[in-house]
XYZ file of C-alpha atoms in Angstrom:
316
model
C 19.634 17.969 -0.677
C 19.413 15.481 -3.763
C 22.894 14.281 -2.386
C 21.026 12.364 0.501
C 21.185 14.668 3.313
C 17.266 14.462 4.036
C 18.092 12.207 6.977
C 16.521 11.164 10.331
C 17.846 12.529 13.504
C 16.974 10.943 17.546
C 13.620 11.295 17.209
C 12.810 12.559 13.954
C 10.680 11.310 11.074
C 11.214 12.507 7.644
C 9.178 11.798 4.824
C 10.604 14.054 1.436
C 8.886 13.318 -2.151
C 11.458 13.147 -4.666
C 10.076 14.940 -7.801
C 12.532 13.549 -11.051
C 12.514 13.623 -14.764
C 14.258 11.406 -16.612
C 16.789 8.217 -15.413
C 19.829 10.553 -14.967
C 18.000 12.698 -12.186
C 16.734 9.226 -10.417
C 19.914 7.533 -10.144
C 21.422 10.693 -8.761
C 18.432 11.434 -6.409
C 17.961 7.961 -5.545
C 21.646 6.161 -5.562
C 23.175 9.803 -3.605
C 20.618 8.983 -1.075
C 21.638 5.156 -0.727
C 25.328 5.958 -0.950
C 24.609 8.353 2.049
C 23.153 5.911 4.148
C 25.618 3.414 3.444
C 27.950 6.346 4.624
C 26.484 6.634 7.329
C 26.477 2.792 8.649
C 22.689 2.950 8.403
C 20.457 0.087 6.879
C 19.063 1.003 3.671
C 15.732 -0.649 1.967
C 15.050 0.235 -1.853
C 11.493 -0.650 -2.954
C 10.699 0.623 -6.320
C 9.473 -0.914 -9.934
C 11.514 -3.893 -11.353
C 13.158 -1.544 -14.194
C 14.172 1.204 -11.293
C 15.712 -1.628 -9.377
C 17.697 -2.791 -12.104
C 18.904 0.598 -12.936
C 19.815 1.283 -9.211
C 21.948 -1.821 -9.096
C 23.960 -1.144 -11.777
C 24.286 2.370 -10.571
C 25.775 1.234 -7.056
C 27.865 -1.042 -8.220
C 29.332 -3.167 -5.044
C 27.698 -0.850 -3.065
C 24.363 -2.814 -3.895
C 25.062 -5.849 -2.464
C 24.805 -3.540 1.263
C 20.964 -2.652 0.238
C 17.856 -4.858 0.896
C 16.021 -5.049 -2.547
C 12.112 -5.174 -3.140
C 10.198 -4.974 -6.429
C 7.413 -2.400 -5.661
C 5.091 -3.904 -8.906
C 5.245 -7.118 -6.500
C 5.335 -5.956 -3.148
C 3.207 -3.102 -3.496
C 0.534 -4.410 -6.359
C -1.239 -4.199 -3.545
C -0.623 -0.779 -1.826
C -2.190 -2.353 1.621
C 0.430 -4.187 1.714
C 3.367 -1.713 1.437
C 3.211 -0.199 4.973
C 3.622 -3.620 6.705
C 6.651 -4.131 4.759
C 8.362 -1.247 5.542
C 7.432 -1.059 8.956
C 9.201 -4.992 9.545
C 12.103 -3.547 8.330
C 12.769 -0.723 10.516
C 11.291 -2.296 13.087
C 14.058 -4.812 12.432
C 17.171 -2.160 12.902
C 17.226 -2.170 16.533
C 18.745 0.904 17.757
C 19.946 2.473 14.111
C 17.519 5.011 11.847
C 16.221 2.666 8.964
C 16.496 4.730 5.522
C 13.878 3.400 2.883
C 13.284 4.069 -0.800
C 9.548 3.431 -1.503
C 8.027 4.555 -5.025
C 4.345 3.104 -4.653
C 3.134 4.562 -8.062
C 4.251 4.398 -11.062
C 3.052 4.986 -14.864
C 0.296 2.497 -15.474
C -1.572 2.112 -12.014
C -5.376 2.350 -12.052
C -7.408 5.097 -10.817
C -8.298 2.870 -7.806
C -4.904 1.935 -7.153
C -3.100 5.366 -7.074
C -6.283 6.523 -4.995
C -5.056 3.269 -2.150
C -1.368 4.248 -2.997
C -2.102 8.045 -1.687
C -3.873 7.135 1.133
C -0.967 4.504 2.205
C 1.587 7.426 1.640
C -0.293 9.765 3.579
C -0.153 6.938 6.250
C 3.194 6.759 6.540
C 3.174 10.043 9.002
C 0.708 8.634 11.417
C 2.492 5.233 11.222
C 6.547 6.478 11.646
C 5.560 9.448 13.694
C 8.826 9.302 16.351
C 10.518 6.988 14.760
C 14.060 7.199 13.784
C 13.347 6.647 9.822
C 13.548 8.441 6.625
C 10.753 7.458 3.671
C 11.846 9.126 0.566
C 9.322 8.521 -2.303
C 10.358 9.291 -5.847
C 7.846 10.565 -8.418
C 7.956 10.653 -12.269
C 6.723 14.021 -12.945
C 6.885 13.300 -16.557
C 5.222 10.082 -16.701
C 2.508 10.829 -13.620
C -0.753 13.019 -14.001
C -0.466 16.035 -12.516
C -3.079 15.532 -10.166
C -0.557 12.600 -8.686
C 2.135 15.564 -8.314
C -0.425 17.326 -6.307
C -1.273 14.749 -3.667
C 1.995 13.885 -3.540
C 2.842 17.460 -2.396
C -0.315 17.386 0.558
C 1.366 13.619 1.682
C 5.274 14.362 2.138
C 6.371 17.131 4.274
C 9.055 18.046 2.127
C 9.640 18.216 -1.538
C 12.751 17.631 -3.506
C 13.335 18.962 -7.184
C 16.238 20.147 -9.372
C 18.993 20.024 -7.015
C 16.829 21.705 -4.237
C 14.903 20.604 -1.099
C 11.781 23.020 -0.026
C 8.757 22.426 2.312
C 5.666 21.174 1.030
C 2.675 24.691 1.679
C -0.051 21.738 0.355
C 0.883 19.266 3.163
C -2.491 18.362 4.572
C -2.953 16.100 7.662
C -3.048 12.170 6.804
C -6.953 12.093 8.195
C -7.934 15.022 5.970
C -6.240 13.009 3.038
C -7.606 9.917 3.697
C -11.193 11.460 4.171
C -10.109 12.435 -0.166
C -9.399 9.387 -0.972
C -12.830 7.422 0.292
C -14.591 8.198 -3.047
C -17.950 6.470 -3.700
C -16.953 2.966 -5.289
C -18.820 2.442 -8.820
C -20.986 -0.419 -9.105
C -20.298 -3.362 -11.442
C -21.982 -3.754 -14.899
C -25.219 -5.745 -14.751
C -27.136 -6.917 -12.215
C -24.955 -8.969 -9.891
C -26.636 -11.122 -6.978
C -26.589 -10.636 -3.409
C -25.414 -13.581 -1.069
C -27.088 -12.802 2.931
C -25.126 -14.330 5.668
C -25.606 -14.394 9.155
C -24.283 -16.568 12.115
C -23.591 -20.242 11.703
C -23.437 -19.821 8.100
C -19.615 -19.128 7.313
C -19.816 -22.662 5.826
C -22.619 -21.640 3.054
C -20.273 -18.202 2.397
C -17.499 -20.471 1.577
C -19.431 -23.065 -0.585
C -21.111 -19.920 -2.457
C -17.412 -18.408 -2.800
C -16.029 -21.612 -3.963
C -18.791 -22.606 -6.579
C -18.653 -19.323 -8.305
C -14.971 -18.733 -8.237
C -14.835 -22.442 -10.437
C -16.374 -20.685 -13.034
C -13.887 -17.801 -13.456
C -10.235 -17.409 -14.573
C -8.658 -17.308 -11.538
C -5.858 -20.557 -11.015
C -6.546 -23.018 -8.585
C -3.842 -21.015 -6.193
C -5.637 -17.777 -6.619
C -8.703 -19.533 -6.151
C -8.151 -20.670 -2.839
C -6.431 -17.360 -1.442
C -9.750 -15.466 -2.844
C -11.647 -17.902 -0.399
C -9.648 -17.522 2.071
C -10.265 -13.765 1.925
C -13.911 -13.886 1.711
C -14.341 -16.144 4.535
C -11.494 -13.838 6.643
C -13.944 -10.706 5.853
C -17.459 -12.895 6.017
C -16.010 -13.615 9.987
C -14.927 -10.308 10.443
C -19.018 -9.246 9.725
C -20.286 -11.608 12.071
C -17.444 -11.142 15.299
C -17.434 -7.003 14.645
C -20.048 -6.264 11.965
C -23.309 -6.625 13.854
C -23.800 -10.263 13.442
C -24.100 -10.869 9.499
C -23.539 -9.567 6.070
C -23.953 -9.671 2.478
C -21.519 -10.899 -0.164
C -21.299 -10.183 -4.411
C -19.092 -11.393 -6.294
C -18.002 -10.441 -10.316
C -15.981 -10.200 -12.774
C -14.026 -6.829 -13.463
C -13.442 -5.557 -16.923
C -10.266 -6.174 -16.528
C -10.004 -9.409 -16.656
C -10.063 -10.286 -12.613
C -12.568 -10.585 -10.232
C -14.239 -8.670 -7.275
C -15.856 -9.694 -4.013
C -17.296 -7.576 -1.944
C -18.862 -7.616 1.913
C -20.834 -5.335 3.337
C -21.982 -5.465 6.995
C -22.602 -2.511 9.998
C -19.384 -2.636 11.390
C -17.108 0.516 11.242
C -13.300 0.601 10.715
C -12.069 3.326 13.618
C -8.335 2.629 13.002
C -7.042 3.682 9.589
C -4.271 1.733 10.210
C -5.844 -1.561 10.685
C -4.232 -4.506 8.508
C -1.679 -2.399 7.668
C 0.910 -4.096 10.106
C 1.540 -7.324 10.614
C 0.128 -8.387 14.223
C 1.832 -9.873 16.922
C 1.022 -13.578 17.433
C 0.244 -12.568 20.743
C -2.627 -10.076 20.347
C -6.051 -11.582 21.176
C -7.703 -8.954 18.483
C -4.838 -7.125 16.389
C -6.661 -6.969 12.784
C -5.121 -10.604 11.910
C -8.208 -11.272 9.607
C -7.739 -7.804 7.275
C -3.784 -7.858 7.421
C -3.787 -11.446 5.579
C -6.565 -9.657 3.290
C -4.234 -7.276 2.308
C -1.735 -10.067 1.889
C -3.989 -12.187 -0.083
C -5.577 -9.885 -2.454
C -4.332 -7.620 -5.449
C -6.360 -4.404 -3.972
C -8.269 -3.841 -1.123
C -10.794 -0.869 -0.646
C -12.756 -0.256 2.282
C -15.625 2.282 2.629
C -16.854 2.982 6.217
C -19.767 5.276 6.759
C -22.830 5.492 9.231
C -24.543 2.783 7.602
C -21.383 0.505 7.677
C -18.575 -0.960 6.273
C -17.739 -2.154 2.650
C -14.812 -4.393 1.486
C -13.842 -4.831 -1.893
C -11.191 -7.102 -2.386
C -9.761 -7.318 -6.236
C -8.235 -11.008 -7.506
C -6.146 -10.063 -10.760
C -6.252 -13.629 -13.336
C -2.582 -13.703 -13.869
């Protein structure tokens, strides 16, 4: 099955982790299951890490000039982000099965952002359910923590390894992984204060947002998308959050900043922001899409006593 024959049938999703070791078994996992697409006369997207991507290209030769290309450390640095991009491009195939490549994590992510990476791979069933597609998602089982290997096993259906294709016995359902991946977010070092807003005061969350973002890091252009975000998630508390909200905002040990609403609302729809909305929708999640768009990571915790959204700014 490493040859590419994991496909999509009328009807059919199929969503196999590819479990490799080393850049020989990649380019044969990964390139057999391009050069089978390309075969086929189906569209092929390849989203991986810059150094992948390079690799691949060289690999296919001519053939790669027939594949859309992404850089995963750009597209996916935020893994909100991802399953909007992958959905515009099958979306985009009409009446042919789309065949993606999408390795959202990689050696070097952060606790939080494998965490948002699972949870947006475990996604991927509820969003291509039906769909003509085939998501195969390669995994570095010796640069990755085992515990990585594991969820990756409970998110893909199938598992490919050595040579051989198998079904996954860990595959859990996508709410039951999500539910996993909502763990308590730690609270910043020091005492950091808390802006109140309520209606008719989106104007004081922006000045607030704007003062103390002057004194941080962050460029001017990284600056303004950071406001932009706030004041998309202060709106979002007062039209769905019960009317008003609270805002902090600090800087991360790693050398960005955080900002952070909380407010009563709930978040129903895992899937919110995660595809771009139609221009035509009165009330399609436009507000936390461009979030996701804006920001380096986004984590939302929604419980009984409401919603919190952390939204991560990286410096450079």
């Amino acid at each position: 099955m490493m040859n590419g024959s994991a496909s999509a049938t009328p009807g059919d999703f199929v969503h196999p982790a590819l479990f490799y070791q080393g850049e020989a078994e990649y380019l044969a996992g990964v390139g057999g299951f391009v050069r089978a697409a390309l075969a086929a006369d189906e569209p092929v997207l390849v989203a991986v890490p810059g150094p992948r991507m390079d690799a691949l290209r060289e690999s296919l030769d001519a053939d790669a000039a027939e594949v859309s290309w992404a850089d995963m450390t750009q597209l996916g640095r935020n893994p909100g982000r991802i399953l909007a991009a992958l959905q515009d491009f099958a979306d985009r195939q009409a009446d042919r099965p789309a065949r993606i490549v999408g390795e959202p994590i990689w050696p070097g992510r952060t606790q939080a952002e494998v965490l948002e990476a699972t949870r947006h791979e475990a996604l991927i069933n509820t969003a291509f359910a039906g769909r003509r597609a085939t998501v195969l998602c390669p995994y570095d089982v010796l640069g990755l923590p085992s515990a990585v290997l594991s969820d990756a096993r409970r998110t893909h259906p199938t598992v490919m390894a050595e040579g051989k294709s198998t079904l996954s016995p860990e595959y859990a359902d996508p709410a039951s992984v999500g539910a996993d991946c909502d763990r308590p977010l730690p609270e910043p070092d020091g005492d950091v204060p808390s802006f109140a807003y309520t209606v008719g005061q989106l104007g004081e969350v922006r000045a607030y947002t704007e003062a103390w973002t002057g004194g941080t890091a962050l460029g001017a252009a990284r600056r303004g998308d950071l406001l932009l975000a706030v004041s998309e998630a202060a709106a979002n508390s007062l039209a769905h959050g019960g009317g008003s909200g609270s805002l902090r905002l600090w800087s991360s040990a790693g050398a960005g900043v955080v900002a952070e609403i909380r407010d009563g609302g709930r978040l129903a729809d895992p899937l919110a922001g995660r595809r771009r909305p139609s221009l035509a929708s009165v009330d399609g999640g436009r507000g936390l899409w461009m979030i996701h768009q804006l920001c380096d990571l986004v984590e939302i915790r929604s419980s009984g006593s409401g919603l919190i959204l952390r939204m991560h700014m990286a410096c450079s």
